[in-house]
């Protein structure tokens, strides 16, 4: 944890001073994205110090050969990789014939980065003394247009500080890039074509195997003292996968010059001819011009903040944390395109190849549901519906299930499983439950039932069939059991009767059953066609109920708690607080067998069940389970603190709730896990939002109405958030004395505060 | 299973007819070895069909980079590879200017292979018509000298069948070889030097990283019509890692010619100058000459058979099976060198890199103990003693144990762990128990207690310390438990309280404790120095006893059996006989999670405990456990049928015992598992020996005396075996009517037959 490296600020992420050791971390933290593409905060100019290069295009992946020591049947043939995309940002700079490289400059002063979250741009500035004695000032602004989402803009400005200075700008586009995590030193991009037109250049390449075709383009304009010099390249270097222009400029001491580079990607998912599309989008961008594009950017972010901002008064770090989380979520996923999903690292790193985990359903949907149009959440559900066939194939071909049982993959880019640890891939099957739960949650929040007869019911049936087959009857217990699973707590593998898994399995079957009944009554023709399509008989439904009606849940009479799994109480039950600090984090300090046989919990497991199914248990039960499990929880997953924060708030453990909140909201900014250089934890950022809205705000939806139980950490003077509840925008302001609601639109809304009905009238 | 491919024969393994599809399997089955080196039955001449090239040198390995998808702490840095050694057998042949290649000949007739186990040689003969119309007859004999164990001999004889024929013999030695299972396409051998002297050539190469230096040599003599032509090479091709001679011969129709090639390896483990050593050994071999070397070979094998042969009357396939097993065991490990051990595939394939598994202690030691001088078994024990420091390091550095706790590796070449599946490497810890048991077993059989104060006690203490630390106290059970293990049945992973593991853990602690007491009384000075060395206090001993005295064993009152592990009875308990044949073998047909949650047992697990600790249980208990577990056992490990055969025989289930016997003895010959092309299952072959001697013969050692309970399968008319019991050689002959004993030497011996004492007098 490093609390001093990022300056506290309400609206910006700021780094001051150049530290080569922080470059990779800053490249993550200052990443920018616009839902369609993303860019780590790599330098435009040459840099020979330690760096992790990353440019990403949403939906573009590569099926890398599965790397595994000991093959197990059912492993996927490939492992999807988030691909490092061709470089469009590169601008080599020569200053009086010396290459500008912050790693070799004799002095770098006033280095400063700012990620302005309010306006959606990233700035970098510094003063450098080169080895040849030239001193220059440099200011760079970069942003990825939220509206024109194939386009990014760079304005790279140089001031001659101590002498007349010859500058050569050498902007390039380059498809000769590699991944840091390439397994077999395979190449991922096959260059197809390189083209130049005037100040524009186009490199077209396609991914091997997946054949995504991408044109990476640039268009350069050179300015001297803010005037466009209409300069043409003095030199052009063309390779098979790279093109680089040279522009020569000489400025007098005190003068400045800049290059404006428009760049980005057009991809074959969206265009037949990617080069033509690139030419079109360049024209569009040039027609607007830099100032207008920047104004559009500020306007676009202003709209996003208008709906999704959370303000916190009296606690700058908490404010900065939540805004960083909201900003990153909006950079990662715009919800426009149901082919896309939310990768755990978004556009900030390669790790966790594949874009979709159960994180989407368990953690992300509530945020998008409450801060966007409901179509966004519906698109996320549709993503899974579109992959139902592959989930059925996965269960059948890889794991031997039958009769349309569906197991959604643990990790996927296109619906196929692409993770290959048996204890995760084959056993962490609770993910299937979250996908059903998200359907329930979507309906509960939006009131839009239409999704279920249209799409959801087929998904629910496939999932119910899976659980029905996956359970088996134990003659010993005279109940149904689920053996050999990994629960949400991945520090246990191949356990029997994980409470969370058994519980959600039973719930999935019952919920599917109920929805079949409901659709049969309310949408009889949909019902008929679905039942015919999936060949579901009454007898099969009766079989399901046998399992869900007689499911075993491990329970300890002594402690009055459900057990995380069979045998949990046999462990050496030393709470985390008594564990020597030198042993933490256990996943780095201990061998895997020691982790597994310890009682330590990586993230909410039994408590995840109490989070999802809160209404099924009393607050006393929740407290008992929280007090039993939290002391064994090491929170070594980014997804852990948010759920615990929500539950601690509910249980009036406000200090604990606040501690968890800080941990979840500033996980990356303060680099709790010492790994932010690999990228940011995007999906857990939605959990941060939940910590405030569901945790402190106590927001729930019950019986088609919003409920709140407002609380506030003593460290804050007040906070506000907004909820889009069924197309009514409700603003909630909470301080130590009161809770205020204000409502957009024209209709009034009844909400419940601590179970009391409050009629909110629109702000007219 | 293919029962017709190998011809039934009492003394030989015979294949008739050329089938390109069987080449790889035959290359395994007709492998030869002499304890120091081994050779798959690859053709000498060029062959462009499917083949698996394998030449092996005992003790030579390569630490290949560990290949793993998801790294876990505690994994070893490398994975040892059995190395394909440089090729010394190669002889390219040109017949009237066409390269001889059985894959391109227009006809191959009378193809026949014979592995003569009695005399220790391998023959191959065939008649071939080449594309140029030349017809030749070819007969090749090859053997690896048992006495001169750095030397192999090939006699390659060609007869001109239809015309005068020009033959070019092109023998070579070649270090430019690769492994089939190379992970990273790395090269394993670095060529150092190539040298020629007359008809001899030497290629010296060393293994990368491990720097084993090996000189691979050849010496050629060319014969025409059985007369040495003293021909010199007409051409010599020298590369950096290969040298090849050409010898030209013309023979008339009906005449024959041959090349005798002496070849092999001298290695830096045994010689300072490997080239000089090769020159010396060539001289020695030439001085003897081919006929004498062959006579020596027959004599050496005659001595081996004299002691270790088992004869079976009335059942050729059973006879052939047991001899194949005994032959391979003697080819693999001679027991001369305590630096060596017994690889699961011996010298017949690459698979299971690493030479030493718990197979050695659990399955192989009884064979070597009873058919060799006891020094051989002692060498196998010493191998582990010499690696105790590394076992302590392994437990400490990889797994976090302290205070001299030792965990022997699952797989090793030099004492370091080199297997990398957490569920095996970290959890299949029962291997530690077998190593202690072997010490007990050695003393029980040989009566040689001296090993324990000299070496064994330190090993026992390290192992006891491991178990003491590995168990933990369950407040729930008020007993000690062992969580997160894999038992001998590798179709279960990360289970709690595997009966076998808990049982052997308790036994190890108690046995170590007893031996400490015994050594303190009988070898007080050894005791003093050991206790000082390992810093063992009385308090620590008391702590051990707390664990061993209060160990938990899962037990079912309902079935009256110990449970393989906690939760076993929750499984869907369908016996193997009710499993659809299409689902077998389950490890090929099912995904790993399905295997794990099934009740199916790969090899004896609870029953392995009943095998090791037979005296601790009644025959009724054994029967109850056998009847409970065997029906769930799929025997998909080569180590499974032998133990079950022994127990079935004891329980008078003779039909079952015989079926298991055939399966263990002809596992490779009949290719039950369809994988013999990867190599033979060497370690399980010792289990085959146990099936007869301990199973049918009922041999046990109790209170320093041999006991027998002779039984005989109805398919046999009689069988015999010999036992070296404390330097007295006892021959046992069993038929349906009687058991006869005969004794070498001058001293009489009391044995027990079905608990009755029988005084056996020497055959004077």
PDB file of N, CA, C and O in Angstrom, chain A residues 373-429:
ATOM      1  N   UNK A 373     -29.441   3.745 -18.660  1.00  0.00           N
ATOM      2  CA  UNK A 373     -30.707   3.238 -19.166  1.00  0.00           C
ATOM      3  C   UNK A 373     -30.754   1.725 -18.947  1.00  0.00           C
ATOM      4  O   UNK A 373     -29.739   1.043 -19.034  1.00  0.00           O
ATOM      5  N   UNK A 374     -31.950   1.195 -18.694  1.00  0.00           N
ATOM      6  CA  UNK A 374     -32.020  -0.234 -18.382  1.00  0.00           C
ATOM      7  C   UNK A 374     -31.592  -1.126 -19.554  1.00  0.00           C
ATOM      8  O   UNK A 374     -31.285  -2.289 -19.383  1.00  0.00           O
ATOM      9  N   UNK A 375     -31.542  -0.542 -20.758  1.00  0.00           N
ATOM     10  CA  UNK A 375     -31.093  -1.311 -21.921  1.00  0.00           C
ATOM     11  C   UNK A 375     -29.655  -1.799 -21.740  1.00  0.00           C
ATOM     12  O   UNK A 375     -29.273  -2.844 -22.255  1.00  0.00           O
ATOM     13  N   UNK A 376     -28.867  -1.041 -21.001  1.00  0.00           N
ATOM     14  CA  UNK A 376     -27.467  -1.415 -20.792  1.00  0.00           C
ATOM     15  C   UNK A 376     -27.394  -2.735 -20.017  1.00  0.00           C
ATOM     16  O   UNK A 376     -26.682  -3.668 -20.407  1.00  0.00           O
ATOM     17  N   UNK A 377     -28.154  -2.823 -18.932  1.00  0.00           N
ATOM     18  CA  UNK A 377     -28.161  -4.068 -18.163  1.00  0.00           C
ATOM     19  C   UNK A 377     -28.772  -5.196 -19.002  1.00  0.00           C
ATOM     20  O   UNK A 377     -28.293  -6.338 -18.979  1.00  0.00           O
ATOM     21  N   UNK A 378     -29.783  -4.850 -19.749  1.00  0.00           N
ATOM     22  CA  UNK A 378     -30.409  -5.862 -20.596  1.00  0.00           C
ATOM     23  C   UNK A 378     -29.408  -6.390 -21.637  1.00  0.00           C
ATOM     24  O   UNK A 378     -29.394  -7.579 -21.952  1.00  0.00           O
ATOM     25  N   UNK A 379     -28.556  -5.509 -22.156  1.00  0.00           N
ATOM     26  CA  UNK A 379     -27.522  -5.961 -23.088  1.00  0.00           C
ATOM     27  C   UNK A 379     -26.561  -6.939 -22.414  1.00  0.00           C
ATOM     28  O   UNK A 379     -26.098  -7.897 -23.033  1.00  0.00           O
ATOM     29  N   UNK A 380     -26.261  -6.676 -21.161  1.00  0.00           N
ATOM     30  CA  UNK A 380     -25.373  -7.600 -20.452  1.00  0.00           C
ATOM     31  C   UNK A 380     -26.045  -8.960 -20.264  1.00  0.00           C
ATOM     32  O   UNK A 380     -25.395 -10.008 -20.361  1.00  0.00           O
ATOM     33  N   UNK A 381     -27.341  -8.966 -19.998  1.00  0.00           N
ATOM     34  CA  UNK A 381     -28.051 -10.251 -19.905  1.00  0.00           C
ATOM     35  C   UNK A 381     -28.089 -10.939 -21.266  1.00  0.00           C
ATOM     36  O   UNK A 381     -27.890 -12.152 -21.382  1.00  0.00           O
ATOM     37  N   UNK A 382     -28.353 -10.132 -22.302  1.00  0.00           N
ATOM     38  CA  UNK A 382     -28.461 -10.693 -23.657  1.00  0.00           C
ATOM     39  C   UNK A 382     -27.154 -11.352 -24.098  1.00  0.00           C
ATOM     40  O   UNK A 382     -27.153 -12.362 -24.799  1.00  0.00           O
ATOM     41  N   UNK A 383     -26.046 -10.776 -23.659  1.00  0.00           N
ATOM     42  CA  UNK A 383     -24.731 -11.360 -23.942  1.00  0.00           C
ATOM     43  C   UNK A 383     -24.734 -12.841 -23.544  1.00  0.00           C
ATOM     44  O   UNK A 383     -24.304 -13.713 -24.295  1.00  0.00           O
ATOM     45  N   UNK A 384     -25.262 -13.153 -22.369  1.00  0.00           N
ATOM     46  CA  UNK A 384     -25.291 -14.547 -21.914  1.00  0.00           C
ATOM     47  C   UNK A 384     -26.336 -15.351 -22.691  1.00  0.00           C
ATOM     48  O   UNK A 384     -26.112 -16.528 -22.983  1.00  0.00           O
ATOM     49  N   UNK A 385     -27.445 -14.719 -22.974  1.00  0.00           N
ATOM     50  CA  UNK A 385     -28.461 -15.431 -23.762  1.00  0.00           C
ATOM     51  C   UNK A 385     -27.877 -15.853 -25.109  1.00  0.00           C
ATOM     52  O   UNK A 385     -28.062 -16.984 -25.550  1.00  0.00           O
ATOM     53  N   UNK A 386     -27.130 -14.933 -25.714  1.00  0.00           N
ATOM     54  CA  UNK A 386     -26.537 -15.244 -27.018  1.00  0.00           C
ATOM     55  C   UNK A 386     -25.500 -16.363 -26.927  1.00  0.00           C
ATOM     56  O   UNK A 386     -25.144 -16.966 -27.937  1.00  0.00           O
ATOM     57  N   UNK A 387     -25.011 -16.609 -25.742  1.00  0.00           N
ATOM     58  CA  UNK A 387     -23.991 -17.654 -25.578  1.00  0.00           C
ATOM     59  C   UNK A 387     -24.555 -18.919 -24.949  1.00  0.00           C
ATOM     60  O   UNK A 387     -23.806 -19.820 -24.567  1.00  0.00           O
ATOM     61  N   UNK A 388     -25.872 -19.014 -24.864  1.00  0.00           N
ATOM     62  CA  UNK A 388     -26.482 -20.197 -24.229  1.00  0.00           C
ATOM     63  C   UNK A 388     -26.097 -21.491 -24.950  1.00  0.00           C
ATOM     64  O   UNK A 388     -25.773 -22.493 -24.308  1.00  0.00           O
ATOM     65  N   UNK A 389     -26.110 -21.458 -26.285  1.00  0.00           N
ATOM     66  CA  UNK A 389     -25.753 -22.679 -27.019  1.00  0.00           C
ATOM     67  C   UNK A 389     -24.355 -23.161 -26.640  1.00  0.00           C
ATOM     68  O   UNK A 389     -24.117 -24.356 -26.484  1.00  0.00           O
ATOM     69  N   UNK A 390     -23.467 -22.206 -26.507  1.00  0.00           N
ATOM     70  CA  UNK A 390     -22.091 -22.598 -26.163  1.00  0.00           C
ATOM     71  C   UNK A 390     -21.996 -23.101 -24.726  1.00  0.00           C
ATOM     72  O   UNK A 390     -21.171 -23.959 -24.418  1.00  0.00           O
ATOM     73  N   UNK A 391     -22.836 -22.555 -23.851  1.00  0.00           N
ATOM     74  CA  UNK A 391     -22.846 -23.042 -22.463  1.00  0.00           C
ATOM     75  C   UNK A 391     -23.377 -24.478 -22.416  1.00  0.00           C
ATOM     76  O   UNK A 391     -22.909 -25.304 -21.623  1.00  0.00           O
ATOM     77  N   UNK A 392     -24.332 -24.776 -23.270  1.00  0.00           N
ATOM     78  CA  UNK A 392     -24.857 -26.145 -23.344  1.00  0.00           C
ATOM     79  C   UNK A 392     -23.792 -27.075 -23.936  1.00  0.00           C
ATOM     80  O   UNK A 392     -23.545 -28.173 -23.417  1.00  0.00           O
ATOM     81  N   UNK A 393     -23.136 -26.601 -24.977  1.00  0.00           N
ATOM     82  CA  UNK A 393     -22.031 -27.366 -25.578  1.00  0.00           C
ATOM     83  C   UNK A 393     -20.931 -27.619 -24.561  1.00  0.00           C
ATOM     84  O   UNK A 393     -20.379 -28.707 -24.472  1.00  0.00           O
ATOM     85  N   UNK A 394     -20.591 -26.595 -23.821  1.00  0.00           N
ATOM     86  CA  UNK A 394     -19.536 -26.692 -22.804  1.00  0.00           C
ATOM     87  C   UNK A 394     -19.879 -27.789 -21.797  1.00  0.00           C
ATOM     88  O   UNK A 394     -19.056 -28.658 -21.479  1.00  0.00           O
ATOM     89  N   UNK A 395     -21.114 -27.762 -21.312  1.00  0.00           N
ATOM     90  CA  UNK A 395     -21.530 -28.763 -20.319  1.00  0.00           C
ATOM     91  C   UNK A 395     -21.511 -30.157 -20.934  1.00  0.00           C
ATOM     92  O   UNK A 395     -21.124 -31.132 -20.285  1.00  0.00           O
ATOM     93  N   UNK A 396     -21.898 -30.251 -22.180  1.00  0.00           N
ATOM     94  CA  UNK A 396     -22.018 -31.561 -22.831  1.00  0.00           C
ATOM     95  C   UNK A 396     -20.648 -32.092 -23.261  1.00  0.00           C
ATOM     96  O   UNK A 396     -20.229 -33.176 -22.849  1.00  0.00           O
ATOM     97  N   UNK A 397     -19.982 -31.330 -24.075  1.00  0.00           N
ATOM     98  CA  UNK A 397     -18.753 -31.851 -24.685  1.00  0.00           C
ATOM     99  C   UNK A 397     -17.596 -31.891 -23.707  1.00  0.00           C
ATOM    100  O   UNK A 397     -16.794 -32.814 -23.733  1.00  0.00           O
ATOM    101  N   UNK A 398     -17.489 -30.903 -22.868  1.00  0.00           N
ATOM    102  CA  UNK A 398     -16.342 -30.882 -21.960  1.00  0.00           C
ATOM    103  C   UNK A 398     -16.597 -31.650 -20.675  1.00  0.00           C
ATOM    104  O   UNK A 398     -15.680 -32.202 -20.094  1.00  0.00           O
ATOM    105  N   UNK A 399     -17.856 -31.663 -20.220  1.00  0.00           N
ATOM    106  CA  UNK A 399     -18.094 -32.171 -18.874  1.00  0.00           C
ATOM    107  C   UNK A 399     -19.102 -33.309 -18.807  1.00  0.00           C
ATOM    108  O   UNK A 399     -19.371 -33.827 -17.726  1.00  0.00           O
ATOM    109  N   UNK A 400     -19.671 -33.701 -19.937  1.00  0.00           N
ATOM    110  CA  UNK A 400     -20.498 -34.904 -19.942  1.00  0.00           C
ATOM    111  C   UNK A 400     -21.928 -34.724 -19.457  1.00  0.00           C
ATOM    112  O   UNK A 400     -22.573 -35.713 -19.089  1.00  0.00           O
ATOM    113  N   UNK A 401     -22.450 -33.509 -19.435  1.00  0.00           N
ATOM    114  CA  UNK A 401     -23.854 -33.334 -19.074  1.00  0.00           C
ATOM    115  C   UNK A 401     -24.739 -33.587 -20.294  1.00  0.00           C
ATOM    116  O   UNK A 401     -24.246 -33.659 -21.415  1.00  0.00           O
ATOM    117  N   UNK A 402     -26.029 -33.714 -20.035  1.00  0.00           N
ATOM    118  CA  UNK A 402     -26.934 -34.082 -21.127  1.00  0.00           C
ATOM    119  C   UNK A 402     -28.171 -33.195 -21.089  1.00  0.00           C
ATOM    120  O   UNK A 402     -28.327 -32.343 -20.201  1.00  0.00           O
ATOM    121  N   UNK A 403     -29.043 -33.412 -22.061  1.00  0.00           N
ATOM    122  CA  UNK A 403     -30.402 -32.864 -22.024  1.00  0.00           C
ATOM    123  C   UNK A 403     -30.448 -31.347 -21.874  1.00  0.00           C
ATOM    124  O   UNK A 403     -31.288 -30.817 -21.163  1.00  0.00           O
ATOM    125  N   UNK A 404     -29.528 -30.663 -22.553  1.00  0.00           N
ATOM    126  CA  UNK A 404     -29.609 -29.200 -22.557  1.00  0.00           C
ATOM    127  C   UNK A 404     -29.146 -28.516 -21.288  1.00  0.00           C
ATOM    128  O   UNK A 404     -29.392 -27.323 -21.101  1.00  0.00           O
ATOM    129  N   UNK A 405     -28.458 -29.249 -20.405  1.00  0.00           N
ATOM    130  CA  UNK A 405     -27.885 -28.603 -19.214  1.00  0.00           C
ATOM    131  C   UNK A 405     -26.823 -27.607 -19.673  1.00  0.00           C
ATOM    132  O   UNK A 405     -26.024 -27.914 -20.549  1.00  0.00           O
ATOM    133  N   UNK A 406     -26.855 -26.430 -19.081  1.00  0.00           N
ATOM    134  CA  UNK A 406     -25.911 -25.380 -19.490  1.00  0.00           C
ATOM    135  C   UNK A 406     -24.965 -25.047 -18.348  1.00  0.00           C
ATOM    136  O   UNK A 406     -25.404 -24.813 -17.228  1.00  0.00           O
ATOM    137  N   UNK A 407     -23.680 -25.047 -18.655  1.00  0.00           N
ATOM    138  CA  UNK A 407     -22.721 -24.492 -17.699  1.00  0.00           C
ATOM    139  C   UNK A 407     -21.992 -23.353 -18.399  1.00  0.00           C
ATOM    140  O   UNK A 407     -21.244 -23.574 -19.353  1.00  0.00           O
ATOM    141  N   UNK A 408     -22.235 -22.154 -17.916  1.00  0.00           N
ATOM    142  CA  UNK A 408     -21.526 -21.007 -18.473  1.00  0.00           C
ATOM    143  C   UNK A 408     -20.059 -21.095 -18.103  1.00  0.00           C
ATOM    144  O   UNK A 408     -19.701 -21.622 -17.051  1.00  0.00           O
ATOM    145  N   UNK A 409     -19.213 -20.586 -18.991  1.00  0.00           N
ATOM    146  CA  UNK A 409     -17.772 -20.683 -18.726  1.00  0.00           C
ATOM    147  C   UNK A 409     -17.338 -19.793 -17.569  1.00  0.00           C
ATOM    148  O   UNK A 409     -18.007 -18.813 -17.230  1.00  0.00           O
ATOM    149  N   UNK A 410     -16.231 -20.151 -16.992  1.00  0.00           N
ATOM    150  CA  UNK A 410     -15.648 -19.346 -15.921  1.00  0.00           C
ATOM    151  C   UNK A 410     -15.097 -18.055 -16.501  1.00  0.00           C
ATOM    152  O   UNK A 410     -15.182 -17.001 -15.889  1.00  0.00           O
ATOM    153  N   UNK A 411     -14.490 -18.174 -17.648  1.00  0.00           N
ATOM    154  CA  UNK A 411     -13.864 -17.042 -18.333  1.00  0.00           C
ATOM    155  C   UNK A 411     -14.169 -17.199 -19.808  1.00  0.00           C
ATOM    156  O   UNK A 411     -14.020 -18.296 -20.349  1.00  0.00           O
ATOM    157  N   UNK A 412     -14.576 -16.137 -20.441  1.00  0.00           N
ATOM    158  CA  UNK A 412     -14.874 -16.296 -21.856  1.00  0.00           C
ATOM    159  C   UNK A 412     -14.730 -14.996 -22.622  1.00  0.00           C
ATOM    160  O   UNK A 412     -14.804 -13.907 -22.057  1.00  0.00           O
ATOM    161  N   UNK A 413     -14.526 -15.143 -23.916  1.00  0.00           N
ATOM    162  CA  UNK A 413     -14.577 -14.011 -24.832  1.00  0.00           C
ATOM    163  C   UNK A 413     -15.771 -14.172 -25.772  1.00  0.00           C
ATOM    164  O   UNK A 413     -16.345 -13.202 -26.208  1.00  0.00           O
ATOM    165  N   UNK A 414     -16.091 -15.408 -26.094  1.00  0.00           N
ATOM    166  CA  UNK A 414     -17.112 -15.625 -27.116  1.00  0.00           C
ATOM    167  C   UNK A 414     -18.107 -16.707 -26.712  1.00  0.00           C
ATOM    168  O   UNK A 414     -18.820 -17.246 -27.548  1.00  0.00           O
ATOM    169  N   UNK A 415     -18.127 -17.051 -25.429  1.00  0.00           N
ATOM    170  CA  UNK A 415     -19.050 -18.082 -24.960  1.00  0.00           C
ATOM    171  C   UNK A 415     -18.359 -19.406 -24.705  1.00  0.00           C
ATOM    172  O   UNK A 415     -18.897 -20.259 -24.006  1.00  0.00           O
ATOM    173  N   UNK A 416     -17.170 -19.575 -25.281  1.00  0.00           N
ATOM    174  CA  UNK A 416     -16.414 -20.801 -25.016  1.00  0.00           C
ATOM    175  C   UNK A 416     -15.560 -20.621 -23.759  1.00  0.00           C
ATOM    176  O   UNK A 416     -15.044 -19.543 -23.493  1.00  0.00           O
ATOM    177  N   UNK A 417     -15.428 -21.701 -23.036  1.00  0.00           N
ATOM    178  CA  UNK A 417     -14.581 -21.668 -21.841  1.00  0.00           C
ATOM    179  C   UNK A 417     -13.146 -21.454 -22.269  1.00  0.00           C
ATOM    180  O   UNK A 417     -12.679 -22.041 -23.236  1.00  0.00           O
ATOM    181  N   UNK A 418     -12.449 -20.620 -21.566  1.00  0.00           N
ATOM    182  CA  UNK A 418     -11.022 -20.498 -21.893  1.00  0.00           C
ATOM    183  C   UNK A 418     -10.161 -20.376 -20.646  1.00  0.00           C
ATOM    184  O   UNK A 418      -9.122 -19.730 -20.671  1.00  0.00           O
ATOM    185  N   UNK A 419     -10.583 -21.037 -19.583  1.00  0.00           N
ATOM    186  CA  UNK A 419      -9.715 -21.127 -18.407  1.00  0.00           C
ATOM    187  C   UNK A 419      -9.397 -22.604 -18.173  1.00  0.00           C
ATOM    188  O   UNK A 419     -10.224 -23.458 -18.436  1.00  0.00           O
ATOM    189  N   UNK A 420      -8.221 -22.883 -17.651  1.00  0.00           N
ATOM    190  CA  UNK A 420      -7.788 -24.269 -17.590  1.00  0.00           C
ATOM    191  C   UNK A 420      -7.115 -24.690 -16.289  1.00  0.00           C
ATOM    192  O   UNK A 420      -6.016 -25.224 -16.293  1.00  0.00           O
ATOM    193  N   UNK A 421      -7.776 -24.443 -15.191  1.00  0.00           N
ATOM    194  CA  UNK A 421      -7.411 -25.124 -13.950  1.00  0.00           C
ATOM    195  C   UNK A 421      -8.628 -25.947 -13.582  1.00  0.00           C
ATOM    196  O   UNK A 421      -9.715 -25.376 -13.429  1.00  0.00           O
ATOM    197  N   UNK A 422      -8.466 -27.235 -13.379  1.00  0.00           N
ATOM    198  CA  UNK A 422      -9.654 -28.064 -13.155  1.00  0.00           C
ATOM    199  C   UNK A 422     -10.452 -27.576 -11.961  1.00  0.00           C
ATOM    200  O   UNK A 422     -11.686 -27.603 -11.945  1.00  0.00           O
ATOM    201  N   UNK A 423      -9.720 -27.099 -10.921  1.00  0.00           N
ATOM    202  CA  UNK A 423     -10.404 -26.711  -9.688  1.00  0.00           C
ATOM    203  C   UNK A 423     -11.244 -25.451  -9.897  1.00  0.00           C
ATOM    204  O   UNK A 423     -12.114 -25.150  -9.081  1.00  0.00           O
ATOM    205  N   UNK A 424     -10.980 -24.715 -10.954  1.00  0.00           N
ATOM    206  CA  UNK A 424     -11.751 -23.513 -11.273  1.00  0.00           C
ATOM    207  C   UNK A 424     -12.707 -23.827 -12.436  1.00  0.00           C
ATOM    208  O   UNK A 424     -13.928 -23.773 -12.303  1.00  0.00           O
ATOM    209  N   UNK A 425     -12.121 -24.170 -13.546  1.00  0.00           N
ATOM    210  CA  UNK A 425     -12.884 -24.422 -14.767  1.00  0.00           C
ATOM    211  C   UNK A 425     -14.001 -25.430 -14.534  1.00  0.00           C
ATOM    212  O   UNK A 425     -15.145 -25.214 -14.924  1.00  0.00           O
ATOM    213  N   UNK A 426     -13.657 -26.566 -13.935  1.00  0.00           N
ATOM    214  CA  UNK A 426     -14.624 -27.650 -13.780  1.00  0.00           C
ATOM    215  C   UNK A 426     -15.423 -27.540 -12.494  1.00  0.00           C
ATOM    216  O   UNK A 426     -16.490 -28.125 -12.390  1.00  0.00           O
ATOM    217  N   UNK A 427     -14.912 -26.846 -11.517  1.00  0.00           N
ATOM    218  CA  UNK A 427     -15.530 -26.930 -10.191  1.00  0.00           C
ATOM    219  C   UNK A 427     -16.110 -25.624  -9.658  1.00  0.00           C
ATOM    220  O   UNK A 427     -16.934 -25.666  -8.767  1.00  0.00           O
ATOM    221  N   UNK A 428     -15.657 -24.496 -10.198  1.00  0.00           N
ATOM    222  CA  UNK A 428     -16.202 -23.246  -9.646  1.00  0.00           C
ATOM    223  C   UNK A 428     -17.526 -22.945 -10.363  1.00  0.00           C
ATOM    224  O   UNK A 428     -17.706 -21.906 -11.018  1.00  0.00           O
ATOM    225  N   UNK A 429     -18.452 -23.856 -10.165  1.00  0.00           N
ATOM    226  CA  UNK A 429     -19.678 -23.850 -10.954  1.00  0.00           C
ATOM    227  C   UNK A 429     -20.730 -22.894 -10.418  1.00  0.00           C
ATOM    228  O   UNK A 429     -21.719 -22.629 -11.090  1.00  0.00           O
TER     229      UNK A 429
END
